[in-house]
mmCIF file of C-alpha atoms in Angstrom:
data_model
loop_
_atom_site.group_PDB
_atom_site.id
_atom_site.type_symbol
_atom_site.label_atom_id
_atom_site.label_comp_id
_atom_site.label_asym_id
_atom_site.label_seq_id
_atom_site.Cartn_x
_atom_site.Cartn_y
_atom_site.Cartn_z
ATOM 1 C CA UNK A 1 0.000 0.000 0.000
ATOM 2 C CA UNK A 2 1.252 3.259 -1.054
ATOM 3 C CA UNK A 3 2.243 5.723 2.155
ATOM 4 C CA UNK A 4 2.651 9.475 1.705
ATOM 5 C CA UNK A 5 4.992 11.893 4.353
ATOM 6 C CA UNK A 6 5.182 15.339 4.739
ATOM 7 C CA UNK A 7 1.595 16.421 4.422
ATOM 8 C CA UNK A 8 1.720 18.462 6.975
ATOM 9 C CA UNK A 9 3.382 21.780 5.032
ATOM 10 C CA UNK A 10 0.340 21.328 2.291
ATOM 11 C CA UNK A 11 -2.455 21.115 5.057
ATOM 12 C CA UNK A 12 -1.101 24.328 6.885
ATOM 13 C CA UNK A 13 -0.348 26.743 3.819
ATOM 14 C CA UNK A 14 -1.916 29.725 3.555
ATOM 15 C CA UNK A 15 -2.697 29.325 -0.003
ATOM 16 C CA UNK A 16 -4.674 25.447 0.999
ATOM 17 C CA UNK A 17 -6.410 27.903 4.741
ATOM 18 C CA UNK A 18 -7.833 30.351 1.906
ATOM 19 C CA UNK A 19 -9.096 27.216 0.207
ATOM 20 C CA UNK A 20 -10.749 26.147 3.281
ATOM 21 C CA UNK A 21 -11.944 29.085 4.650
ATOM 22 C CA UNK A 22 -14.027 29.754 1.182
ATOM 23 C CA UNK A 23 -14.983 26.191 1.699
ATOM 24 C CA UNK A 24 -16.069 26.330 5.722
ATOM 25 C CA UNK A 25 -18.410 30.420 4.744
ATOM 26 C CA UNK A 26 -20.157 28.318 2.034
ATOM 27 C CA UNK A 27 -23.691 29.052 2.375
ATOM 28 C CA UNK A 28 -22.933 30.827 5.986
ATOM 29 C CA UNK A 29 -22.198 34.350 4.750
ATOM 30 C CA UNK A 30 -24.429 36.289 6.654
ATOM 31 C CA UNK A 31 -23.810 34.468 9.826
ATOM 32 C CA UNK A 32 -22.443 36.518 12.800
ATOM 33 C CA UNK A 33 -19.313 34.201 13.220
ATOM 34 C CA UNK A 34 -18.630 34.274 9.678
ATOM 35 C CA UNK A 35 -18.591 38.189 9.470
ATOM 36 C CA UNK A 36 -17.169 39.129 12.632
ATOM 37 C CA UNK A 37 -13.715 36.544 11.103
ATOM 38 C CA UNK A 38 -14.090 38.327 8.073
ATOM 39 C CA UNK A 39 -13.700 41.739 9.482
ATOM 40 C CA UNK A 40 -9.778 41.320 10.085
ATOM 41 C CA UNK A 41 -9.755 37.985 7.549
ATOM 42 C CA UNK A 42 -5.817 38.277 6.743
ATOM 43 C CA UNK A 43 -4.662 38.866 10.335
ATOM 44 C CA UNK A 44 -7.595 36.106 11.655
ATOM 45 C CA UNK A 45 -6.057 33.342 9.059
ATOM 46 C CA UNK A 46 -2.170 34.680 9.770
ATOM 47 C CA UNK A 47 -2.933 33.908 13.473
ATOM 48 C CA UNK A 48 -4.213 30.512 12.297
ATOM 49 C CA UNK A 49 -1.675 29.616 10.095
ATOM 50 C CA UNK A 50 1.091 30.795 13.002
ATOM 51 C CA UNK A 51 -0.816 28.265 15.634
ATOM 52 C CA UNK A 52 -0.422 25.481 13.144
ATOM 53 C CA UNK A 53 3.019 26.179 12.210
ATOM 54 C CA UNK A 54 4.119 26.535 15.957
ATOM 55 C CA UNK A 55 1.768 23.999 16.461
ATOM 56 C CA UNK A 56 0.562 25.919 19.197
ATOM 57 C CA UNK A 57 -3.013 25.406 17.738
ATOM 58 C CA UNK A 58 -5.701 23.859 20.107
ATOM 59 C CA UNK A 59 -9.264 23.932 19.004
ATOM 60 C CA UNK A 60 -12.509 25.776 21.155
ATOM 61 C CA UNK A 61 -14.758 23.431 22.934
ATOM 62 C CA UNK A 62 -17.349 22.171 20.738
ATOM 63 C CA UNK A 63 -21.196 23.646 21.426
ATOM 64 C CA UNK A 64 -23.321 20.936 21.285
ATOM 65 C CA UNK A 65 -27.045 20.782 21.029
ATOM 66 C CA UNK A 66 -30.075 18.301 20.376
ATOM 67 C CA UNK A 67 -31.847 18.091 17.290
ATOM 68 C CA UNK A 68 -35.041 16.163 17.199
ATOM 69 C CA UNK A 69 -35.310 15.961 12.964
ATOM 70 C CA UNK A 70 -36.770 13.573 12.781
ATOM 71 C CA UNK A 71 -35.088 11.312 15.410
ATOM 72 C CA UNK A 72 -32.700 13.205 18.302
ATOM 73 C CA UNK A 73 -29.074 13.251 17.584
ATOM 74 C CA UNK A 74 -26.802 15.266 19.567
ATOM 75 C CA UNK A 75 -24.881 17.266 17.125
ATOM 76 C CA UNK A 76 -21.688 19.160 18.308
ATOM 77 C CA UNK A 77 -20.820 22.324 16.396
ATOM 78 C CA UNK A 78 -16.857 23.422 15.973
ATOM 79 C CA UNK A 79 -16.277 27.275 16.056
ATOM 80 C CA UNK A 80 -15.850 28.422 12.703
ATOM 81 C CA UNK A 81 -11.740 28.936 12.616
ATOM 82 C CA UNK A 82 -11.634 25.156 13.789
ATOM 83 C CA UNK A 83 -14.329 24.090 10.741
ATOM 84 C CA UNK A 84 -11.362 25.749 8.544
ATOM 85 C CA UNK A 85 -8.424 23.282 9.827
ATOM 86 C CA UNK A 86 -11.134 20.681 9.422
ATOM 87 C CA UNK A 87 -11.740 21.870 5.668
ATOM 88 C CA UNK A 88 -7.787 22.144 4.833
ATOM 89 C CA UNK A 89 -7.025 18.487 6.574
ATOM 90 C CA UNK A 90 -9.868 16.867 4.114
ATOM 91 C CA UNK A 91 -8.624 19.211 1.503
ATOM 92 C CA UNK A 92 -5.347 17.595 1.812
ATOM 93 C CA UNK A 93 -5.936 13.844 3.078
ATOM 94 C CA UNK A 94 -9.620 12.971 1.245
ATOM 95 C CA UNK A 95 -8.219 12.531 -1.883
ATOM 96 C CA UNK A 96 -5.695 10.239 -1.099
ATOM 97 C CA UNK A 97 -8.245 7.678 1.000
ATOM 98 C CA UNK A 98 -11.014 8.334 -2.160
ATOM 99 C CA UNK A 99 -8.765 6.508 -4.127
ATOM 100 C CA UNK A 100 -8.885 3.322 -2.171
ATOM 101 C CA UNK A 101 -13.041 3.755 -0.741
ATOM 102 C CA UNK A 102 -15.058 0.939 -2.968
ATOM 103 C CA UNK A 103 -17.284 2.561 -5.751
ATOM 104 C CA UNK A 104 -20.323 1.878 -3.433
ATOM 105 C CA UNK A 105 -19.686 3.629 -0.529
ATOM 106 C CA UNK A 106 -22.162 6.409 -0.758
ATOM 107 C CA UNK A 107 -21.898 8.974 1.794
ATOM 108 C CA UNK A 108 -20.081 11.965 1.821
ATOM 109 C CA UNK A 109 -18.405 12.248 -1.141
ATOM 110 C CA UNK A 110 -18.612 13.978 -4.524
ATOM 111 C CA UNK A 111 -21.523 12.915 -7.569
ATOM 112 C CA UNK A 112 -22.740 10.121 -4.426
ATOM 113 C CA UNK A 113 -25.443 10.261 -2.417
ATOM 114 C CA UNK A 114 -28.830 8.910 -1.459
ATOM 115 C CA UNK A 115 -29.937 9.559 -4.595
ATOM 116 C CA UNK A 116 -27.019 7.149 -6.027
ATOM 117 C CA UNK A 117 -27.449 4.748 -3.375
ATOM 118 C CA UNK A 118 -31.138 4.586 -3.915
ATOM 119 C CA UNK A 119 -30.049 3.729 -7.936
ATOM 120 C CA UNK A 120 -27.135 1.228 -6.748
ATOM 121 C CA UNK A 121 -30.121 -0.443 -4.881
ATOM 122 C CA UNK A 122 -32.608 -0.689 -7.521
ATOM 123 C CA UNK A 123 -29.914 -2.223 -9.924
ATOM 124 C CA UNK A 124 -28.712 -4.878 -7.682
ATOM 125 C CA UNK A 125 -32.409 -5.505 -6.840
ATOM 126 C CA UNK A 126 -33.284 -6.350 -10.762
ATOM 127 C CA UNK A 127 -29.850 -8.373 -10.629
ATOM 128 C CA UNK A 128 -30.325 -10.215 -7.760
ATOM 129 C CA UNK A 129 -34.210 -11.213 -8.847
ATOM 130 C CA UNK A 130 -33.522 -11.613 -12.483
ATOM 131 C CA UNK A 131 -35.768 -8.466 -13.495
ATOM 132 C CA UNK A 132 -38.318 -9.289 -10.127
ATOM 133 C CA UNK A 133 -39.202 -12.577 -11.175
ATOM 134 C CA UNK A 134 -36.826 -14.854 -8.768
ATOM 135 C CA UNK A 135 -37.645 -14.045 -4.949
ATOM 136 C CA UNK A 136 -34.514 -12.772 -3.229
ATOM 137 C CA UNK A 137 -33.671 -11.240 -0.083
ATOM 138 C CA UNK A 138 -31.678 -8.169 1.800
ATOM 139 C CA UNK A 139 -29.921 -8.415 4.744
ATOM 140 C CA UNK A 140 -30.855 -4.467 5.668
ATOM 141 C CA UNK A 141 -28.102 -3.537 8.685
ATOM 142 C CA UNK A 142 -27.521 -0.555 10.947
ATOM 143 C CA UNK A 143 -24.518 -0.274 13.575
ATOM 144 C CA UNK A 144 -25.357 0.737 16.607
ATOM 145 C CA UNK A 145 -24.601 4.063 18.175
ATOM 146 C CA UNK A 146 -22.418 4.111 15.255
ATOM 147 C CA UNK A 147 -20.814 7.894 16.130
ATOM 148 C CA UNK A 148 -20.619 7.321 19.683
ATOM 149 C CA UNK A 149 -18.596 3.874 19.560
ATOM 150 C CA UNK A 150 -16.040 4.551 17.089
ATOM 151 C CA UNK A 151 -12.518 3.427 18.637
ATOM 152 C CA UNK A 152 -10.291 6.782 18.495
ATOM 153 C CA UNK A 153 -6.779 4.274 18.781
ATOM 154 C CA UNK A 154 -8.041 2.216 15.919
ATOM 155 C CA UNK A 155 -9.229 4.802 13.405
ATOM 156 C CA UNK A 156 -5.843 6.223 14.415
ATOM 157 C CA UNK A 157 -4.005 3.410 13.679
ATOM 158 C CA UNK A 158 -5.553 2.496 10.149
ATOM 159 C CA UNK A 159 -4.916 6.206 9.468
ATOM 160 C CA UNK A 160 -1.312 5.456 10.225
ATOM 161 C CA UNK A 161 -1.755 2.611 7.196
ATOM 162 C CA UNK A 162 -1.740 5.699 4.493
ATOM 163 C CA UNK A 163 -0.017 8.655 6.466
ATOM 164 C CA UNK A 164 3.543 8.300 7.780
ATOM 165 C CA UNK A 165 3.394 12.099 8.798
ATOM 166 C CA UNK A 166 3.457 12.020 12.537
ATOM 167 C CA UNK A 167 2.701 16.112 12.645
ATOM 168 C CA UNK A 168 -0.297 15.225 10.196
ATOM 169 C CA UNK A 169 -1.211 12.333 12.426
ATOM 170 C CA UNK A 170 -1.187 14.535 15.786
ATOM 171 C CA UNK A 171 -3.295 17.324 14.083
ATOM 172 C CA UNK A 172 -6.001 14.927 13.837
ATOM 173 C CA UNK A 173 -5.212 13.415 17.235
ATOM 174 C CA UNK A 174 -5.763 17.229 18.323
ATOM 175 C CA UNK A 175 -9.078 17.264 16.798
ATOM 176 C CA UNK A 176 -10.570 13.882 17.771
ATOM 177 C CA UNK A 177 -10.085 14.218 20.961
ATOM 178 C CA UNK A 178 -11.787 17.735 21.453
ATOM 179 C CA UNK A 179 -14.663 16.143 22.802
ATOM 180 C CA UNK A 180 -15.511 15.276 26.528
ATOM 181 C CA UNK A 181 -16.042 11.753 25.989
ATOM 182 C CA UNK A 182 -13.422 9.039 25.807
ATOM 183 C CA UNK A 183 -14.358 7.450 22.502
ATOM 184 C CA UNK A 184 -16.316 8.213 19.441
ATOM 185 C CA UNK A 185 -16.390 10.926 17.097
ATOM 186 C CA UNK A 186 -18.758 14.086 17.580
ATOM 187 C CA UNK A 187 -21.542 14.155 14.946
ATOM 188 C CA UNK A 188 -21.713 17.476 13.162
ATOM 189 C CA UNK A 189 -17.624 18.150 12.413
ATOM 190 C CA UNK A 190 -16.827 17.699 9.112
ATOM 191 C CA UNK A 191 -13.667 15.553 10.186
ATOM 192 C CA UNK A 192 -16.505 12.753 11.888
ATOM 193 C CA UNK A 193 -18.094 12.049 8.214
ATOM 194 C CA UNK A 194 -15.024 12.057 6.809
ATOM 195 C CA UNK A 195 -13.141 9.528 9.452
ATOM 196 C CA UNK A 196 -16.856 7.466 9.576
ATOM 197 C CA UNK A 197 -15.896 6.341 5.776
ATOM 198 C CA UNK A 198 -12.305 5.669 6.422
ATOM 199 C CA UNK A 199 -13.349 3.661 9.694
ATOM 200 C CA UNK A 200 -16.073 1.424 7.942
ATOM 201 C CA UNK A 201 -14.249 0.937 4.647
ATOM 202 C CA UNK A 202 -12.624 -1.823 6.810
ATOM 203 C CA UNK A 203 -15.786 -3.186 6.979
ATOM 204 C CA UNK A 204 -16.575 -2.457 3.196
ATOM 205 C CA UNK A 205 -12.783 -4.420 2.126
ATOM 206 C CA UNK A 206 -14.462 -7.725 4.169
ATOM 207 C CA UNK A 207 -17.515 -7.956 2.648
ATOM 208 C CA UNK A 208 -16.270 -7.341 -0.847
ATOM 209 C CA UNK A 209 -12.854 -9.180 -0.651
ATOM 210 C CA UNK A 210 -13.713 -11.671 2.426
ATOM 211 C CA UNK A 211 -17.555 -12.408 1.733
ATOM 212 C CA UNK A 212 -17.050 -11.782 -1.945
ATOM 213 C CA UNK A 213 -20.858 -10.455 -1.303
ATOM 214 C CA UNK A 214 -21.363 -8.671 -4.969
ATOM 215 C CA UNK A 215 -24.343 -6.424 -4.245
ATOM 216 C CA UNK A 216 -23.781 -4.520 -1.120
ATOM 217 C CA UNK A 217 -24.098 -0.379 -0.628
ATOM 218 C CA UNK A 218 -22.661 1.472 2.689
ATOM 219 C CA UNK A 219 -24.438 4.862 3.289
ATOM 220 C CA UNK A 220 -22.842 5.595 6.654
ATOM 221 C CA UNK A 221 -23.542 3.380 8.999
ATOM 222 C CA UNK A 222 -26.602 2.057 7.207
ATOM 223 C CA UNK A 223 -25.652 -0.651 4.651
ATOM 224 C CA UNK A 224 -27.798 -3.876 2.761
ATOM 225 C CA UNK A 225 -26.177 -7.061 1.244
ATOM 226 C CA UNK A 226 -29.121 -8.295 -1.370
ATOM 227 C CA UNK A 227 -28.061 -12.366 -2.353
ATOM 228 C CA UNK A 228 -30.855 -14.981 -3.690
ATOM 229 C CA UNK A 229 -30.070 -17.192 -0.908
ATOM 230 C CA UNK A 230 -31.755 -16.517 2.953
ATOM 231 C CA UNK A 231 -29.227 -18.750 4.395
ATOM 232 C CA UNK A 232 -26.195 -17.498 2.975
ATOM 233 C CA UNK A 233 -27.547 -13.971 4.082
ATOM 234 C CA UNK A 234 -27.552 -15.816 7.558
ATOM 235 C CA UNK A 235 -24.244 -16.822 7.601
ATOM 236 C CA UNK A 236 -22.930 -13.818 6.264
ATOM 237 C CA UNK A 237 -24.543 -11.558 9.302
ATOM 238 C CA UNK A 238 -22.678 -13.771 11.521
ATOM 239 C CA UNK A 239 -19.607 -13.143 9.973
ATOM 240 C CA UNK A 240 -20.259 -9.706 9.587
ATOM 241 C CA UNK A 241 -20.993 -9.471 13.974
ATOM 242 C CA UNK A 242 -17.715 -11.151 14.501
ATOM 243 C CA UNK A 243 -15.467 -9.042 12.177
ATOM 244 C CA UNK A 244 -17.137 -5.614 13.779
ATOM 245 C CA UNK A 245 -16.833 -6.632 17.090
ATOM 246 C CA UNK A 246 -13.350 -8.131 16.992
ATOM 247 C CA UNK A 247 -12.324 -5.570 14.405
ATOM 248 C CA UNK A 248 -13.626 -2.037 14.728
ATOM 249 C CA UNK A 249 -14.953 -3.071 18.574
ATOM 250 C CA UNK A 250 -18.820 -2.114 17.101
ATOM 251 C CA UNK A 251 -22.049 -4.347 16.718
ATOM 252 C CA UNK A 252 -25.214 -4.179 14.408
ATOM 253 C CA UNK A 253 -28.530 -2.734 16.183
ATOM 254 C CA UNK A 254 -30.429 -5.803 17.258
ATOM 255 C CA UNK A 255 -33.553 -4.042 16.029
ATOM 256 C CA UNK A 256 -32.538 -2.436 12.890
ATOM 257 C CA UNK A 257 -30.485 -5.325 11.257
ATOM 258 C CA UNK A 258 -32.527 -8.083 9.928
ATOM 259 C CA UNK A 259 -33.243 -10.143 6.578
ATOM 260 C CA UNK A 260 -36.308 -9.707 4.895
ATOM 261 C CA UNK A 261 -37.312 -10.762 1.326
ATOM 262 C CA UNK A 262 -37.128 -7.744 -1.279
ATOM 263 C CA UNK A 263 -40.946 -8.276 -2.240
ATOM 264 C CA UNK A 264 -42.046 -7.332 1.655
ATOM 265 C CA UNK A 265 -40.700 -3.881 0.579
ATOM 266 C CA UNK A 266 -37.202 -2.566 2.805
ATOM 267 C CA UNK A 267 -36.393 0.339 4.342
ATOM 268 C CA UNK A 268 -33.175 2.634 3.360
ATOM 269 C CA UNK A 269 -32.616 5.865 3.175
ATOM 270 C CA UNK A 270 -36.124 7.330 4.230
ATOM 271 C CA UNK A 271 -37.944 5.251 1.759
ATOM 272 C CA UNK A 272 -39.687 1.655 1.693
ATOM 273 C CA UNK A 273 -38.951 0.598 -1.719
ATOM 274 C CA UNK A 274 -40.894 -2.303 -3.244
ATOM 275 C CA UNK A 275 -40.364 -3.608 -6.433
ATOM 276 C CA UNK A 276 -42.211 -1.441 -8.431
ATOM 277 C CA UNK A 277 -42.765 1.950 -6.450
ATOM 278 C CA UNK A 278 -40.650 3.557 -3.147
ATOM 279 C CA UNK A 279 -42.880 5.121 -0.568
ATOM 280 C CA UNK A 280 -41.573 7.849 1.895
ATOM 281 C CA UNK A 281 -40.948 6.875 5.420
ATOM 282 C CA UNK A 282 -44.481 7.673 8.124
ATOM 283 C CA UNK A 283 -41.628 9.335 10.207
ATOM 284 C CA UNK A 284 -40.459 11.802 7.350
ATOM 285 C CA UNK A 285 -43.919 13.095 6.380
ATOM 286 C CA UNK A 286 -44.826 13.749 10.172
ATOM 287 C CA UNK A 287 -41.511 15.587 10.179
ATOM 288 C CA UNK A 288 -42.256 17.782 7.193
ATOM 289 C CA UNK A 289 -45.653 18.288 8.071
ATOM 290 C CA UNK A 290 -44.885 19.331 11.647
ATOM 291 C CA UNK A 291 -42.657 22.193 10.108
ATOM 292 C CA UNK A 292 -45.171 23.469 7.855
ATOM 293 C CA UNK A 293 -47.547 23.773 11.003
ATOM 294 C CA UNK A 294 -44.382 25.864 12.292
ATOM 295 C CA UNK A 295 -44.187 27.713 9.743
ATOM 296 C CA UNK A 296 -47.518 28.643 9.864
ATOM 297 C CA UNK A 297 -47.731 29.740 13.709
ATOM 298 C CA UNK A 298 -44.952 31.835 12.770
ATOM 299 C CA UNK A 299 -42.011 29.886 14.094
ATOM 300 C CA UNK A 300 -40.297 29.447 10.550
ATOM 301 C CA UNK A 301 -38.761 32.513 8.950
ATOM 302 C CA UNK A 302 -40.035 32.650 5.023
ATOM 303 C CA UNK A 303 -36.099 31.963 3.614
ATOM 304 C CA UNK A 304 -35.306 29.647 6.359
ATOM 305 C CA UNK A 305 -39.021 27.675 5.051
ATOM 306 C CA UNK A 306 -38.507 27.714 1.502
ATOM 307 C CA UNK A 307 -34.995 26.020 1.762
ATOM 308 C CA UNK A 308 -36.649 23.036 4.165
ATOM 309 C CA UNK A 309 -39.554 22.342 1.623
ATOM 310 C CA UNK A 310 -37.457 22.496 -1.652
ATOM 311 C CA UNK A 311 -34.378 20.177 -0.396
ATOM 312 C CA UNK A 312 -38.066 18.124 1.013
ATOM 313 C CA UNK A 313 -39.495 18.350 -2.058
ATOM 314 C CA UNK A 314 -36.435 17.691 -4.152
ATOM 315 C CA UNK A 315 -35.931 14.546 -1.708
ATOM 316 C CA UNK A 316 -39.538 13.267 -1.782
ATOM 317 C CA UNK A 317 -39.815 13.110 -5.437
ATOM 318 C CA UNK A 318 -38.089 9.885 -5.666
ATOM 319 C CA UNK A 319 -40.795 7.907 -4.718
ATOM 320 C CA UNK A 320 -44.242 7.815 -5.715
ATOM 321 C CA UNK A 321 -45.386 10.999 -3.800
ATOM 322 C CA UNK A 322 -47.038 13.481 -6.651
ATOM 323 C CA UNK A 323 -50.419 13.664 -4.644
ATOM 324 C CA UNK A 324 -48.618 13.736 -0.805
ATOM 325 C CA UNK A 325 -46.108 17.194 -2.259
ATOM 326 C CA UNK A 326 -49.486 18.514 -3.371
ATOM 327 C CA UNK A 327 -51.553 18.005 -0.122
ATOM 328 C CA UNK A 328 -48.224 19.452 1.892
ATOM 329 C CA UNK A 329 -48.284 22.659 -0.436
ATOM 330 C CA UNK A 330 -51.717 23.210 0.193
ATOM 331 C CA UNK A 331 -51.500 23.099 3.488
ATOM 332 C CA UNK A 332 -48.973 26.347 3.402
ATOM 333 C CA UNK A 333 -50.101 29.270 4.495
ATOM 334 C CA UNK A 334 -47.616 32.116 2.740
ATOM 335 C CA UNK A 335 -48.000 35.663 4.060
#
């Protein structure tokens, strides 16, 4: 496996923090933080550069807050001049480990998606079934408290596998453990998605290379292994238990993870997708309906609305929901 050294200089240049700072303001230009760094931007990313350099650079403490959208997560925020180390450490490292993530690992990462896992699915459904005349089944998975459980000394040490720079290597030791727990990664930092695909591509490498499984597609922590066969699907879980919890130190959700035939309809991604037609998830339209009654009381502000119901509407239209986008929109009451 190729290595690379001396990242460190490219990561910390001024010319790759101007990269990242453009990068971190995207879509966040009128937001106090942003202006008030912007008001003395070449001193503010001098200072920056100088803490790196001197590697004098320790990041704020993270604010963290619930979000109940639809299910609670407890996201943790980084203060903006720490989201622009984040942005120049991807800048600088993502390439190299998007060379070696398999082509159907979804999440995070350029021209992929849920939109192209939701494809990936559908054509390794019509594979698996011949065209949807063969039954065949999906072993639909979920790891559990997937965020929270990551191992910090063994994400560390298969980041070691591609990066022999020890400065690069204590920059992100720096960052991972800005957090008041002991383990896991905080959800919200740009570094966690990142570090979530480089952590379960071990994970990805067994089932493709171990199992030899040929239709599987990782979105996150949420991943499905279609196969013809219920028993090999079986077997496979089992394997798949072992090599998390001896591996990675993680284990599937007891609830979430289970094997169902593709004609009972399975849910990924927000949708229940049956052979011929995908149906939103109950929990999603309660979600989006509960803002529009929000919005309507007052709550919402009119920009803040129209982005949540076009990325909802945008989302939504990949299942069979014409007449449910219609009802929603009527239910709008614009000033």
């Amino acid at each position: 496996m190729k290595t690379h050294k001396n990242f460190y200089e490219k990561i910390i240049s001024l010319e790759n923090l101007i990269l990242a700072y453009k990068k971190a303001k995207k879509g966040k230009t009128k937001k106090d933080y942003v202006i008030k760094f912007e008001e003395n931007l070449a001193y503010n990313l001098k200072i920056l550069y100088d803490e790196l350099k001197n590697r004098t650079y320790f990041p704020k403490p993270l604010e963290t807050f619930i979000l109940r959208d639809p299910k609670t997560r407890r996201i943790s925020k980084a203060d903006f001049r720490d989201r622009i180390v984040h942005h120049a450490l991807c800048n600088v490292i993502g390439p190299l480990f998007e060379k070696i993530f398999i082509y159907d690992s979804c999440a995070n990462r350029k021209t992929k998606g849920t939109l192209f896992a939701l494809k990936r699915f559908e054509k390794f459904q019509g594979k698996v079934t011949n065209n949807l005349s063969k039954q065949a089944y999906c072993l639909k998975a979920d790891i559990k408290h997937y965020f929270r459980e990551v191992d910090r000394l063994i994400l560390i040490k298969i980041l070691k596998k591609k990066i022999k720079c020890n400065k690069t290597i204590n920059l992100i030791e720096i960052i991972l453990n800005n957090s008041q727990e002991n383990k896991g990664m905080p959800l919200g930092n740009l570094t966690s998605q990142f570090f979530a695909n480089v952590y379960l591509n071990e994970l990805d490498y067994f089932v493709k290379h171990k199992l030899k499984a040929k239709y599987y597609v990782r979105y996150v922590d949420d991943f499905v292994i279609l196969h013809s066969s219920k028993n090999q699907l079986k077997k496979w879980k089992k394997e798949v238990q072992y090599f998390l919890k001896e591996d990675l130190k993680l284990e599937l959700h007891p609830d979430k993870s289970k094997i169902i035939s593709l004609s009972k309809g399975i849910d990924f991604l927000g949708f229940r997708i049956f052979y011929y037609h995908k149906l939103l998830r109950k929990r999603n339209i309660r979600s989006m309906k509960k803002k529009v009654e929000l919005f309507n009381k007052g709550e919402f502000s009119q920009e803040k609305f129209k982005e949540v119901l076009q990325g909802w509407c945008a989302y939504a239209k990949w299942a069979n929901t014409f007449n449910l986008r219609k009802r929603v929109v009527n239910k709008i009451i614009f000033p």
